[in-house]
Amino acid sequence: MPEHLSETLHFTKNWQQQLAEAFNNIEGLCHYLHLSLHDLPVSVAAAKSFPLRVPLSFAASMQKGNPDDPLLRQVLPVKDELLAYPGFSNDPVGDLPSATKTGVLHKYHGRVLFINTGSCAINCRYCFRRNFPYSDLQLGKQDEHAGIRYIQENPDITEVILSGGDPLLLSDARLAKIFVQLSAIKHLKRIRIHSRLPIVLPARITDDLINTLTQCGKQVVIVAHCNHANEINPRVITAFNLLRNKGITLFNQSVLLKGVNDNVAVLCELSEQLFSHGIIPYYLHLLDKATGTGHFEVSETVATDLIKQVQATLPGYLVPKLVIELPGALSKQVIL
Ligand SMILES: *Cc1c(COP(=O)(O)O)cnc(C)c1O
Ligand code: SF4
């Protein structure tokens, strides 16, 4: 079957099937992109410690034959990951131990992260999650109860942020159960979801899911994660339209990544594209200094300069806040 026809067929499958058929090895992805393994700095060892994982919907937006494609760079296991960089460690934000008991991470005033899964649909090479056997840490029902109880017993919590991993990888039934329990908590005003699925697996955004999100009686906010305008394809746009038309507030956060989006024109185009589909640029994160990610680092000086140039180009509401996460801080630290 011609490639475009088999892709069209693939995108009619449900999200679970698309997830099951995601690329999971370097050879398969390179073949699809018409790239020769010999021309790429790939590393089998890097892929062994943190496997390649990328849904076709995301890979289809990569440019065939381009070894430097900005989307490919986010997912391809490369030799640079094996280099040690000073200041890079396995738990740069100091989070993980505290999150494992109840799934609740309460560091900032009024809002908590509530983590119910460590799984993701895509493995982003720059992610701190790469250093943890995180998906072994699937929290069971027992933990979920403990997390809900913690939120019930702390009336100063007004916003719960479902995070992960990717919370939208939970089944509809599991999400519905969490939403029902959260909606019964009077002091909660908002439920926020941090997810990369609208971008990497837009088929996840189904009517059933949206009903679950919107019937809870709380305001719902989704913070997507898109790093480059090329990630916004027609399937992604459809998913965002569905969400927006049901009154869900949409923001985006990006990570500033060398060789992906460390460029004024690329950052401006990302903001423009996001906003044209109703998504407000929220944060541009400096990289968390996780082992294996040093080659993605953009220095604070260069980052500041980039954002100043974006500010000089775009209206203020299209400029994301440049932020860094520091252990022990009471919020993200805004650099500019
Ligand atoms: C990032 C983060 C939040 C959300 O912060 P906002 O500034 O509200 O987006 C909340 N809790 C923790 C632990 C976080 O890391
Ligand atoms: S947590 Fe986010 S950045 Fe990390 S691998 Fe999952 S989707 Fe990518």
mmCIF file of N, CA and C in Angstrom, residues 110-112 114 147-148 150-162 178-192 216-220:
data_model
loop_
_atom_site.group_PDB
_atom_site.id
_atom_site.type_symbol
_atom_site.label_atom_id
_atom_site.label_comp_id
_atom_site.label_asym_id
_atom_site.label_seq_id
_atom_site.Cartn_x
_atom_site.Cartn_y
_atom_site.Cartn_z
ATOM 1 N N GLY A 110 -1.316 26.414 47.130
ATOM 2 C CA GLY A 110 -2.634 26.327 46.515
ATOM 3 C C GLY A 110 -2.778 25.303 45.417
ATOM 4 N N ARG A 111 -1.680 24.704 44.991
ATOM 5 C CA ARG A 111 -1.799 23.738 43.891
ATOM 6 C C ARG A 111 -0.857 22.561 44.119
ATOM 7 N N VAL A 112 -1.327 21.401 43.679
ATOM 8 C CA VAL A 112 -0.502 20.192 43.822
ATOM 9 C C VAL A 112 -0.421 19.454 42.495
ATOM 10 N N PHE A 114 -0.624 15.836 40.940
ATOM 11 C CA PHE A 114 -1.186 14.539 41.323
ATOM 12 C C PHE A 114 -0.778 13.556 40.219
ATOM 13 N N GLY A 147 -3.940 9.823 47.827
ATOM 14 C CA GLY A 147 -3.774 11.121 47.188
ATOM 15 C C GLY A 147 -5.046 11.952 47.279
ATOM 16 N N ILE A 148 -6.178 11.330 46.970
ATOM 17 C CA ILE A 148 -7.468 12.036 47.050
ATOM 18 C C ILE A 148 -7.707 12.497 48.486
ATOM 19 N N TYR A 150 -5.525 13.224 50.762
ATOM 20 C CA TYR A 150 -4.640 14.352 51.052
ATOM 21 C C TYR A 150 -5.253 15.664 50.532
ATOM 22 N N ILE A 151 -5.798 15.604 49.323
ATOM 23 C CA ILE A 151 -6.390 16.818 48.725
ATOM 24 C C ILE A 151 -7.652 17.221 49.499
ATOM 25 N N GLN A 152 -8.450 16.220 49.893
ATOM 26 C CA GLN A 152 -9.662 16.512 50.683
ATOM 27 C C GLN A 152 -9.315 17.201 51.992
ATOM 28 N N GLU A 153 -8.229 16.759 52.608
ATOM 29 C CA GLU A 153 -7.905 17.232 53.961
ATOM 30 C C GLU A 153 -7.133 18.543 53.982
ATOM 31 N N ASN A 154 -6.796 19.079 52.814
ATOM 32 C CA ASN A 154 -6.046 20.334 52.757
ATOM 33 C C ASN A 154 -6.843 21.403 52.015
ATOM 34 N N PRO A 155 -7.664 22.150 52.753
ATOM 35 C CA PRO A 155 -8.593 23.093 52.109
ATOM 36 C C PRO A 155 -7.906 24.248 51.389
ATOM 37 N N ASP A 156 -6.615 24.445 51.620
ATOM 38 C CA ASP A 156 -5.948 25.523 50.871
ATOM 39 C C ASP A 156 -5.579 25.095 49.446
ATOM 40 N N ILE A 157 -5.795 23.819 49.109
ATOM 41 C CA ILE A 157 -5.530 23.388 47.730
ATOM 42 C C ILE A 157 -6.730 23.759 46.858
ATOM 43 N N THR A 158 -6.523 24.635 45.901
ATOM 44 C CA THR A 158 -7.632 25.040 45.022
ATOM 45 C C THR A 158 -7.477 24.498 43.606
ATOM 46 N N GLU A 159 -6.304 23.955 43.307
ATOM 47 C CA GLU A 159 -6.079 23.436 41.951
ATOM 48 C C GLU A 159 -5.293 22.129 42.014
ATOM 49 N N VAL A 160 -5.829 21.127 41.333
ATOM 50 C CA VAL A 160 -5.104 19.858 41.213
ATOM 51 C C VAL A 160 -4.575 19.749 39.791
ATOM 52 N N ILE A 161 -3.304 19.430 39.677
ATOM 53 C CA ILE A 161 -2.672 19.296 38.362
ATOM 54 C C ILE A 161 -2.370 17.824 38.126
ATOM 55 N N LEU A 162 -3.107 17.216 37.203
ATOM 56 C CA LEU A 162 -2.804 15.834 36.852
ATOM 57 C C LEU A 162 -1.566 15.847 35.970
ATOM 58 N N ILE A 178 -11.292 9.415 38.809
ATOM 59 C CA ILE A 178 -10.527 10.488 39.453
ATOM 60 C C ILE A 178 -11.307 11.802 39.389
ATOM 61 N N PHE A 179 -11.889 12.079 38.230
ATOM 62 C CA PHE A 179 -12.630 13.343 38.079
ATOM 63 C C PHE A 179 -13.857 13.388 38.986
ATOM 64 N N VAL A 180 -14.543 12.255 39.122
ATOM 65 C CA VAL A 180 -15.721 12.220 40.001
ATOM 66 C C VAL A 180 -15.295 12.522 41.434
ATOM 67 N N GLN A 181 -14.195 11.915 41.849
ATOM 68 C CA GLN A 181 -13.744 12.142 43.229
ATOM 69 C C GLN A 181 -13.280 13.579 43.438
ATOM 70 N N LEU A 182 -12.585 14.126 42.450
ATOM 71 C CA LEU A 182 -12.109 15.508 42.595
ATOM 72 C C LEU A 182 -13.272 16.491 42.552
ATOM 73 N N SER A 183 -14.266 16.190 41.727
ATOM 74 C CA SER A 183 -15.374 17.147 41.588
ATOM 75 C C SER A 183 -16.173 17.255 42.882
ATOM 76 N N ALA A 184 -16.080 16.233 43.731
ATOM 77 C CA ALA A 184 -16.808 16.262 45.004
ATOM 78 C C ALA A 184 -16.074 17.086 46.074
ATOM 79 N N ILE A 185 -14.878 17.531 45.783
ATOM 80 C CA ILE A 185 -14.107 18.288 46.781
ATOM 81 C C ILE A 185 -14.415 19.774 46.610
ATOM 82 N N LYS A 186 -15.117 20.331 47.613
ATOM 83 C CA LYS A 186 -15.668 21.696 47.482
ATOM 84 C C LYS A 186 -14.596 22.765 47.284
ATOM 85 N N HIS A 187 -13.461 22.628 47.995
ATOM 86 C CA HIS A 187 -12.483 23.708 47.926
ATOM 87 C C HIS A 187 -11.672 23.720 46.627
ATOM 88 N N LEU A 188 -11.864 22.723 45.776
ATOM 89 C CA LEU A 188 -11.159 22.733 44.486
ATOM 90 C C LEU A 188 -11.878 23.612 43.471
ATOM 91 N N LYS A 189 -11.131 24.520 42.851
ATOM 92 C CA LYS A 189 -11.725 25.362 41.815
ATOM 93 C C LYS A 189 -11.424 24.831 40.419
ATOM 94 N N ARG A 190 -10.246 24.292 40.267
ATOM 95 C CA ARG A 190 -9.782 23.937 38.919
ATOM 96 C C ARG A 190 -9.095 22.580 38.898
ATOM 97 N N ILE A 191 -9.228 21.925 37.758
ATOM 98 C CA ILE A 191 -8.431 20.732 37.497
ATOM 99 C C ILE A 191 -7.608 21.026 36.246
ATOM 100 N N ARG A 192 -6.316 20.879 36.395
ATOM 101 C CA ARG A 192 -5.413 21.162 35.278
ATOM 102 C C ARG A 192 -4.779 19.842 34.821
ATOM 103 N N CYS A 216 -17.335 17.721 35.102
ATOM 104 C CA CYS A 216 -16.925 17.632 36.503
ATOM 105 C C CYS A 216 -17.336 18.854 37.313
ATOM 106 N N GLY A 217 -17.818 19.888 36.659
ATOM 107 C CA GLY A 217 -18.270 21.055 37.415
ATOM 108 C C GLY A 217 -17.137 21.977 37.857
ATOM 109 N N LYS A 218 -15.917 21.652 37.540
ATOM 110 C CA LYS A 218 -14.779 22.526 37.851
ATOM 111 C C LYS A 218 -14.274 23.118 36.530
ATOM 112 N N GLN A 219 -13.543 24.224 36.642
ATOM 113 C CA GLN A 219 -12.876 24.732 35.440
ATOM 114 C C GLN A 219 -11.770 23.758 35.052
ATOM 115 N N VAL A 220 -11.640 23.530 33.763
ATOM 116 C CA VAL A 220 -10.599 22.608 33.296
ATOM 117 C C VAL A 220 -9.600 23.366 32.422
#
